[in-house]
Coordinates of C-alpha atoms in Angstrom, one line a residue:
X1 CA -3.2 -12.5 35.2
X2 CA -0.9 -9.6 36.2
X3 CA 2.1 -11.9 36.6
X4 CA 1.4 -13.6 33.3
X5 CA 1.0 -10.3 31.6
X6 CA 4.3 -9.0 33.1
X7 CA 6.2 -12.1 31.9
X8 CA 4.5 -11.8 28.5
X9 CA 5.7 -8.2 28.1
X10 CA 9.2 -9.2 29.2
X11 CA 9.4 -12.0 26.6
X12 CA 7.5 -10.6 23.6
X13 CA 6.9 -6.9 24.0
X14 CA 10.1 -5.5 25.7
X15 CA 9.9 -2.4 23.5
X16 CA 6.8 -1.3 25.5
X17 CA 9.0 -1.1 28.6
X18 CA 11.7 1.0 26.9
X19 CA 9.6 3.9 25.5
X20 CA 6.4 5.8 25.6
X21 CA 3.4 4.4 23.6
X22 CA -0.2 5.3 22.7
X23 CA -2.9 3.2 24.3
X24 CA -6.3 3.1 22.6
X25 CA -9.1 3.1 25.1
X26 CA -12.8 2.9 24.3
X27 CA -13.9 2.7 27.9
X28 CA -15.0 -0.9 27.5
X29 CA -13.7 -3.7 29.8
X30 CA -10.9 -4.9 27.5
X31 CA -9.2 -1.5 27.1
X32 CA -9.8 -0.6 30.8
X33 CA -8.1 -3.8 31.9
X34 CA -5.2 -3.2 29.5
X35 CA -4.8 0.4 30.8
X36 CA -4.8 -0.9 34.4
X37 CA -2.3 -3.6 33.7
X38 CA 0.1 -1.1 32.0
X39 CA -0.4 1.4 34.8
X40 CA 0.3 -1.2 37.5
X41 CA 3.5 -2.2 35.7
X42 CA 4.5 1.5 35.7
X43 CA 4.7 1.7 31.9
X44 CA 4.9 5.0 30.1
X45 CA 1.9 5.7 27.9
X46 CA -0.7 8.2 26.8
X47 CA -4.3 7.4 26.3
X48 CA -6.3 8.0 23.1
X49 CA -10.1 7.9 23.0
X50 CA -12.4 8.2 19.9
X51 CA -16.0 9.5 20.4
X52 CA -17.9 8.3 17.3
X53 CA -21.1 10.2 18.3
X54 CA -23.2 7.1 17.5
X55 CA -25.0 6.6 20.8
X56 CA -25.9 10.2 21.9
X57 CA -25.2 10.8 25.6
X58 CA -23.9 7.3 26.0
X59 CA -21.0 8.1 23.8
X60 CA -20.3 11.2 25.8
X61 CA -20.4 9.2 29.0
X62 CA -17.8 6.8 27.5
X63 CA -15.6 9.7 26.8
X64 CA -16.0 11.1 30.4
X65 CA -15.2 7.7 31.9
X66 CA -12.0 7.4 29.9
X67 CA -11.0 11.0 31.0
X68 CA -11.6 10.1 34.7
X69 CA -9.5 6.9 34.2
X70 CA -6.6 8.9 32.6
X71 CA -6.7 11.4 35.4
X72 CA -6.6 8.6 38.0
X73 CA -3.5 7.2 36.2
X74 CA -2.0 10.7 35.8
X75 CA -1.6 10.0 32.1
X76 CA -2.0 12.4 29.2
X77 CA -5.2 11.9 27.2
X78 CA -6.1 12.7 23.6
X79 CA -9.8 12.8 22.6
X80 CA -11.4 13.4 19.3
X81 CA -14.9 13.0 17.9
X82 CA -16.1 12.1 14.4
X83 CA -19.1 12.6 12.2
X84 CA -19.2 8.9 11.5
X85 CA -22.5 8.8 9.6
X86 CA -21.2 11.7 7.4
X87 CA -18.1 9.7 6.6
X88 CA -20.1 6.6 5.7
X89 CA -22.3 8.6 3.3
X90 CA -19.3 10.4 1.7
X91 CA -17.3 7.2 1.1
X92 CA -20.2 4.8 0.8
X93 CA -18.9 2.4 3.4
X94 CA -20.4 0.5 6.3
X95 CA -20.2 1.5 10.0
X96 CA -17.5 -0.9 11.0
X97 CA -15.2 0.1 8.2
X98 CA -15.9 3.8 8.7
X99 CA -15.1 3.6 12.4
X100 CA -11.9 1.6 11.8
X101 CA -10.6 4.0 9.1
X102 CA -11.4 7.1 11.1
X103 CA -9.7 5.9 14.3
X104 CA -6.6 4.5 12.8
X105 CA -6.0 7.6 10.7
X106 CA -6.3 9.7 13.8
X107 CA -4.1 7.3 15.8
X108 CA -1.4 7.6 13.1
X109 CA -1.6 11.4 13.1
X110 CA -1.3 11.4 16.9
X111 CA 1.7 9.2 16.9
X112 CA 3.5 11.2 14.3
X113 CA 2.7 14.5 16.0
X114 CA 3.8 13.3 19.4
X115 CA 6.8 11.1 18.3
X116 CA 5.2 7.9 19.5
X117 CA 6.3 4.7 17.7
X118 CA 3.8 2.2 18.9
X119 CA 0.0 2.0 19.3
X120 CA -1.2 -0.6 21.8
X121 CA -4.7 -2.0 21.5
X122 CA -6.8 -4.4 23.7
X123 CA -7.5 -7.2 21.2
X124 CA -7.6 -10.5 23.0
X125 CA -7.9 -14.2 22.2
X126 CA -11.6 -14.3 21.7
X127 CA -11.3 -11.4 19.3
X128 CA -8.8 -13.4 17.3
X129 CA -11.2 -16.4 17.3
X130 CA -14.1 -14.3 16.1
X131 CA -11.9 -12.9 13.3
X132 CA -10.9 -16.4 12.3
X133 CA -14.5 -17.6 12.0
X134 CA -15.5 -14.4 10.1
X135 CA -12.8 -15.0 7.6
X136 CA -13.5 -18.7 7.4
X137 CA -17.2 -18.0 6.7
X138 CA -16.3 -15.6 3.8
X139 CA -13.6 -17.8 2.3
X140 CA -9.9 -17.0 2.8
X141 CA -6.4 -18.1 2.5
X142 CA -4.0 -19.0 5.3
X143 CA -3.5 -15.3 6.0
X144 CA -7.1 -15.0 7.0
X145 CA -6.8 -18.0 9.3
X146 CA -3.9 -16.8 11.3
X147 CA -6.1 -14.3 13.2
X148 CA -5.0 -10.9 14.4
X149 CA -1.3 -10.4 14.4
X150 CA 0.3 -9.6 17.8
X151 CA 2.8 -7.2 16.2
X152 CA 3.0 -4.9 13.2
X153 CA 5.5 -2.2 12.6
X154 CA 3.4 0.3 14.6
X155 CA 0.8 -1.8 16.5
X156 CA 1.2 -4.1 19.5
X157 CA -1.5 -6.3 21.0
X158 CA -0.2 -7.8 24.2
X159 CA -3.6 -9.1 25.3
X160 CA -4.0 -11.6 22.4
X161 CA -2.9 -14.6 24.5
X162 CA -5.5 -13.8 27.2
X163 CA -9.2 -14.8 27.0
X164 CA -12.2 -12.7 27.6
X165 CA -12.9 -14.7 30.7
X166 CA -9.5 -13.9 32.2
X167 CA -10.0 -10.2 31.4
X168 CA -13.4 -10.2 33.2
X169 CA -12.0 -12.0 36.2
X170 CA -9.2 -9.5 36.5
X171 CA -11.6 -6.5 36.2
X172 CA -13.8 -8.0 38.9
X173 CA -10.9 -8.8 41.2
X174 CA -9.6 -5.2 41.0
X175 CA -13.0 -3.6 41.2
X176 CA -12.5 -1.9 37.9
X177 CA -15.3 0.1 36.3
X178 CA -16.0 0.0 32.6
X179 CA -18.6 1.1 30.1
X180 CA -20.9 -1.4 28.2
X181 CA -21.9 -0.7 24.6
X182 CA -25.4 -2.0 24.0
X183 CA -24.7 -2.4 20.3
X184 CA -22.3 -5.2 21.2
X185 CA -25.4 -7.3 22.0
X186 CA -27.0 -6.8 18.6
X187 CA -26.6 -10.0 16.7
X188 CA -27.5 -8.5 13.4
X189 CA -23.8 -7.8 13.1
X190 CA -21.8 -10.9 12.1
X191 CA -19.1 -10.5 14.7
X192 CA -21.7 -10.2 17.5
X193 CA -23.6 -13.2 16.1
X194 CA -20.5 -15.3 16.2
X195 CA -19.6 -14.0 19.7
X196 CA -22.9 -14.8 21.3
X197 CA -24.3 -17.7 19.3
X198 CA -21.4 -19.7 17.9
X199 CA -18.4 -19.5 20.1
X200 CA -20.3 -20.4 23.3
X201 CA -21.4 -23.6 21.6
X202 CA -17.9 -24.4 20.5
X203 CA -16.7 -23.9 24.1
X204 CA -19.4 -26.2 25.4
X205 CA -18.3 -28.9 23.0
X206 CA -14.7 -28.6 24.3
X207 CA -13.8 -26.6 27.3
X208 CA -10.2 -26.3 25.9
X209 CA -11.4 -25.0 22.6
X210 CA -9.9 -21.6 22.9
X211 CA -6.5 -22.7 24.1
X212 CA -6.4 -25.4 21.3
X213 CA -7.4 -22.7 18.8
X214 CA -4.4 -20.5 20.0
X215 CA -2.1 -23.5 19.4
X216 CA -3.6 -24.0 16.0
X217 CA -3.0 -20.4 15.1
X218 CA 0.6 -20.6 16.2
X219 CA 1.1 -23.6 13.9
X220 CA -0.7 -21.8 11.1
X221 CA 1.5 -18.8 11.7
X222 CA 4.6 -20.9 11.4
X223 CA 3.4 -22.4 8.2
X224 CA 2.7 -19.0 6.8
X225 CA 6.2 -17.9 7.6
X226 CA 7.6 -20.9 5.6
X227 CA 5.2 -20.1 2.7
X228 CA 6.1 -16.4 2.8
X229 CA 9.8 -17.2 2.7
X230 CA 9.4 -19.5 -0.3
X231 CA 7.3 -16.9 -2.2
X232 CA 9.8 -14.1 -1.4
X233 CA 12.7 -16.2 -2.7
X234 CA 10.9 -17.3 -5.8
X235 CA 9.8 -13.8 -6.6
X236 CA 13.3 -12.6 -6.3
X237 CA 14.4 -15.3 -8.8
X238 CA 11.7 -14.9 -11.3
X239 CA 11.0 -11.1 -11.4
X240 CA 13.4 -8.6 -12.9
X241 CA 13.1 -4.8 -12.4
X242 CA 14.1 -1.9 -14.6
X243 CA 13.2 1.5 -13.2
X244 CA 9.7 1.2 -11.8
X245 CA 8.6 -1.7 -14.1
X246 CA 8.8 -5.3 -12.9
X247 CA 8.6 -8.1 -15.5
X248 CA 8.2 -11.8 -15.4
X249 CA 7.9 -14.4 -18.1
X250 CA 4.3 -15.8 -18.7
X251 CA 5.7 -19.2 -19.4
X252 CA 7.4 -19.2 -16.0
X253 CA 4.2 -18.4 -14.2
X254 CA 2.3 -21.1 -16.1
X255 CA 4.9 -23.7 -15.1
X256 CA 4.1 -23.0 -11.4
X257 CA 1.5 -25.3 -9.8
X258 CA -1.0 -24.3 -8.6
X259 CA -0.7 -21.3 -10.8
X260 CA -3.6 -19.3 -9.3
X261 CA -2.2 -19.6 -5.8
X262 CA 1.2 -18.3 -6.9
X263 CA -0.4 -15.4 -8.7
X264 CA -2.3 -14.5 -5.5
X265 CA 0.9 -14.4 -3.5
X266 CA 2.9 -12.6 -6.1
X267 CA 0.4 -9.8 -6.7
X268 CA -1.8 -9.4 -3.6
X269 CA 0.5 -6.8 -2.0
X270 CA -0.1 -4.6 -5.0
X271 CA -3.8 -4.3 -4.3
X272 CA -5.0 -6.8 -6.9
X273 CA -8.2 -8.8 -6.2
X274 CA -9.3 -9.9 -9.7
X275 CA -7.6 -13.3 -9.6
X276 CA -9.5 -14.8 -12.5
X277 CA -8.8 -11.8 -14.6
X278 CA -5.1 -12.0 -13.8
X279 CA -5.0 -15.8 -14.6
X280 CA -6.8 -15.0 -17.9
X281 CA -4.1 -12.4 -18.6
X282 CA -1.6 -15.1 -19.0
X283 CA -3.3 -16.4 -22.1
X284 CA -4.6 -13.0 -23.2
X285 CA -3.5 -10.9 -26.1
X286 CA -0.6 -8.5 -25.9
X287 CA -1.8 -5.1 -24.5
X288 CA -4.5 -6.5 -22.2
X289 CA -4.3 -5.0 -18.7
X290 CA -5.7 -5.6 -15.2
X291 CA -5.7 -2.7 -12.7
X292 CA -5.6 -2.3 -8.9
X293 CA -6.1 1.1 -7.2
X294 CA -2.4 1.7 -7.4
X295 CA -0.9 -0.6 -10.0
X296 CA -1.2 -1.7 -13.6
X297 CA -0.5 -5.3 -14.7
X298 CA 0.0 -5.6 -18.4
X299 CA 0.5 -8.5 -20.9
X300 CA 3.3 -7.6 -23.3
X301 CA 4.2 -10.4 -25.7
X302 CA 5.7 -13.1 -23.5
X303 CA 5.8 -11.1 -20.3
X304 CA 3.7 -9.7 -17.6
X305 CA 4.7 -6.1 -16.7
X306 CA 3.9 -4.5 -13.3
X307 CA 4.0 -0.8 -12.8
X308 CA 2.7 1.8 -10.3
X309 CA 0.0 4.0 -11.6
X310 CA 1.1 7.6 -12.3
X311 CA -0.6 10.9 -12.0
X312 CA -1.6 12.5 -15.3
X313 CA 1.5 14.2 -16.6
X314 CA 1.6 17.6 -18.3
X315 CA 0.8 16.8 -22.0
X316 CA 3.1 19.5 -23.5
X317 CA 6.1 21.2 -22.1
X318 CA 7.4 24.4 -23.9
X319 CA 11.0 25.3 -24.4
X320 CA 11.9 28.9 -25.3
X321 CA 14.9 29.8 -27.4
X322 CA 16.8 31.4 -24.5
X323 CA 16.3 28.3 -22.3
X324 CA 19.4 26.2 -21.7
X325 CA 18.1 23.6 -19.3
X326 CA 14.9 21.6 -18.9
X327 CA 14.6 19.8 -15.6
X328 CA 11.1 18.3 -15.6
X329 CA 9.7 15.9 -16.7
X330 CA 13.1 14.9 -18.2
X331 CA 16.5 16.5 -18.1
X332 CA 17.7 18.2 -21.3
X333 CA 20.5 20.6 -21.9
X334 CA 20.8 23.0 -24.9
X335 CA 24.3 24.2 -25.7
X336 CA 25.5 26.3 -28.7
X337 CA 28.7 24.8 -30.0
X338 CA 31.2 25.8 -32.8
X339 CA 31.6 22.3 -34.3
X340 CA 29.9 19.0 -34.3
X341 CA 31.2 16.2 -32.1
X342 CA 30.2 12.6 -31.9
X343 CA 26.5 11.9 -31.8
X344 CA 24.9 9.3 -29.6
X345 CA 21.5 8.2 -28.3
X346 CA 22.0 10.7 -25.4
X347 CA 23.4 13.6 -27.4
X348 CA 22.5 15.0 -30.8
X349 CA 23.5 18.0 -32.9
X350 CA 20.9 19.9 -34.9
X351 CA 20.8 22.9 -37.2
X352 CA 19.5 25.6 -34.9
X353 CA 18.1 27.8 -37.8
X354 CA 15.7 24.9 -38.7
X355 CA 14.0 25.0 -35.3
X356 CA 10.8 26.8 -34.7
X357 CA 10.4 28.1 -31.2
X358 CA 9.1 27.4 -28.7
X359 CA 10.1 23.8 -29.0
X360 CA 7.9 21.2 -27.3
X361 CA 8.4 18.0 -25.3
X362 CA 5.4 15.6 -25.4
X363 CA 4.4 12.0 -25.6
X364 CA 3.6 10.1 -28.8
X365 CA 0.3 10.8 -30.5
X366 CA -1.6 8.7 -33.1
X367 CA -0.2 9.3 -36.6
X368 CA 3.1 10.7 -35.5
X369 CA 6.0 10.1 -37.9
X370 CA 9.6 11.2 -38.3
X371 CA 12.5 10.8 -40.7
X372 CA 15.1 8.6 -38.8
X373 CA 18.6 10.0 -39.2
X374 CA 20.6 8.1 -41.8
X375 CA 17.5 6.5 -43.4
X376 CA 15.6 7.5 -46.5
X377 CA 11.9 8.4 -46.1
X378 CA 9.7 8.7 -43.1
X379 CA 8.5 6.2 -40.6
X380 CA 5.6 6.1 -38.2
X381 CA 6.8 6.4 -34.6
X382 CA 4.5 3.5 -33.6
X383 CA 6.3 1.3 -36.2
X384 CA 9.7 2.5 -34.9
X385 CA 8.6 1.5 -31.4
X386 CA 7.6 -1.9 -32.6
X387 CA 10.9 -2.4 -34.5
X388 CA 12.8 -1.4 -31.4
X389 CA 10.8 -4.1 -29.4
X390 CA 9.7 -1.5 -26.9
X391 CA 7.1 -2.7 -24.4
X392 CA 3.9 -0.8 -23.9
X393 CA 5.0 0.9 -20.7
X394 CA 8.3 2.0 -22.5
X395 CA 6.2 3.5 -25.3
X396 CA 4.0 5.4 -22.9
X397 CA 7.0 6.8 -21.1
X398 CA 8.9 7.8 -24.3
X399 CA 9.2 11.6 -24.8
X400 CA 9.5 13.4 -28.1
X401 CA 11.3 16.7 -28.8
X402 CA 9.3 18.6 -31.4
X403 CA 9.7 21.8 -33.5
X404 CA 6.2 22.8 -34.5
X405 CA 4.5 19.6 -35.7
X406 CA 7.8 18.0 -36.7
X407 CA 9.7 15.6 -34.4
X408 CA 13.3 16.6 -33.9
X409 CA 14.3 13.7 -31.6
X410 CA 12.8 10.5 -30.2
X411 CA 14.6 11.5 -27.1
X412 CA 17.4 9.1 -26.1
X413 CA 16.9 7.0 -29.2
X414 CA 16.9 8.5 -32.7
X415 CA 17.2 12.0 -34.1
X416 CA 15.3 13.2 -37.2
X417 CA 17.2 13.6 -40.5
X418 CA 15.5 16.9 -41.4
X419 CA 17.4 18.8 -38.6
X420 CA 20.9 17.3 -39.2
X421 CA 24.0 19.4 -39.6
X422 CA 24.9 20.2 -43.2
X423 CA 27.5 22.3 -45.1
X424 CA 24.9 25.1 -45.0
X425 CA 24.5 25.1 -41.2
X426 CA 25.5 28.3 -39.5
X427 CA 24.5 27.6 -35.9
X428 CA 24.9 24.2 -34.2
X429 CA 22.9 23.3 -31.2
X430 CA 23.9 20.4 -29.1
X431 CA 21.1 18.8 -27.1
X432 CA 22.0 16.4 -24.2
X433 CA 19.6 14.0 -22.5
X434 CA 20.7 13.2 -19.0

């Protein structure tokens, strides 16, 4: 196995030879073998161990075992412990998810703090098969059937081509010592049930089952690459972006077949999971929305609009008479001038004596109205937005400059006639929107 591992590193993981990395080690057979292989090949790494405090003294013995191993390799070791049950209670999650989130967050912090670019884990071929079967049993797309990736931007898994049997043989051959976690035998957990009751039966049916599975995963991975390339190109062609908002025509999406599959691939990376709701959005009324944790997807007339969620913004910003510049949430300049120049959507001239300070900058509220410059009479701001064919996101992002309860400027669009320059004007204020 050592020679195969050496060749595998040379061909697929050369970056592990060129720089120091972080090796995750639980003390179990898989990570002990991985550590021994990397040490034997004189690779540069530090060891990280998580003590989840789930098995009393047994967890502490795991930690001690890894410390002894690191000392034998003369490698730096990082150790931490977690209140795993406390985390589960706080975030209302199960044990497996809690343990995963805790350790990978800590690994990330370690890597950043020690300038390490890669985390190496001991996942192997049987792990990938177990993941495949778990995803298959729950229902999944092609991504769930391609197993555990051998590479991500920060994680490498060089044991994925090796079976559990090969790992055991290597450990026995080199007289390695490792720790056994009794909970791995408990078949109430789905992964353990698959490991102990299903996979052995599959291997009995076909002794080459695991190697054939690895070939199948390779083919599925290639198919996924083709699909991903097609989706990326199609998304580039169909979606347009202005600022933070992406938009796509509803009719274009409905013309794609199968529509639901395309919706899944277009929007899954933005955290959406409510695929029926997104499909219904295509035929829904304007203004209907679907949310993920981080994004909003909105139906606006003939388009779907996608936008990141924003933190609640300050509702009202005050501008004192002596203030010449506003930087946040938008950029405004206030300049006293002797004469009026040419007005534009980005620059207006107002009669300063008509202003009541402090001025305010705020978003539109229900019932707001103004007197559009050059028009007779007043107009509801909502009606003005509609006439301007502004989408809902644009309406939400539109700022108003106000004097008391009166709107001075729909900023960047239309000034109010009540504050215009007249023959009676004594002080002219130029306001610039940048």
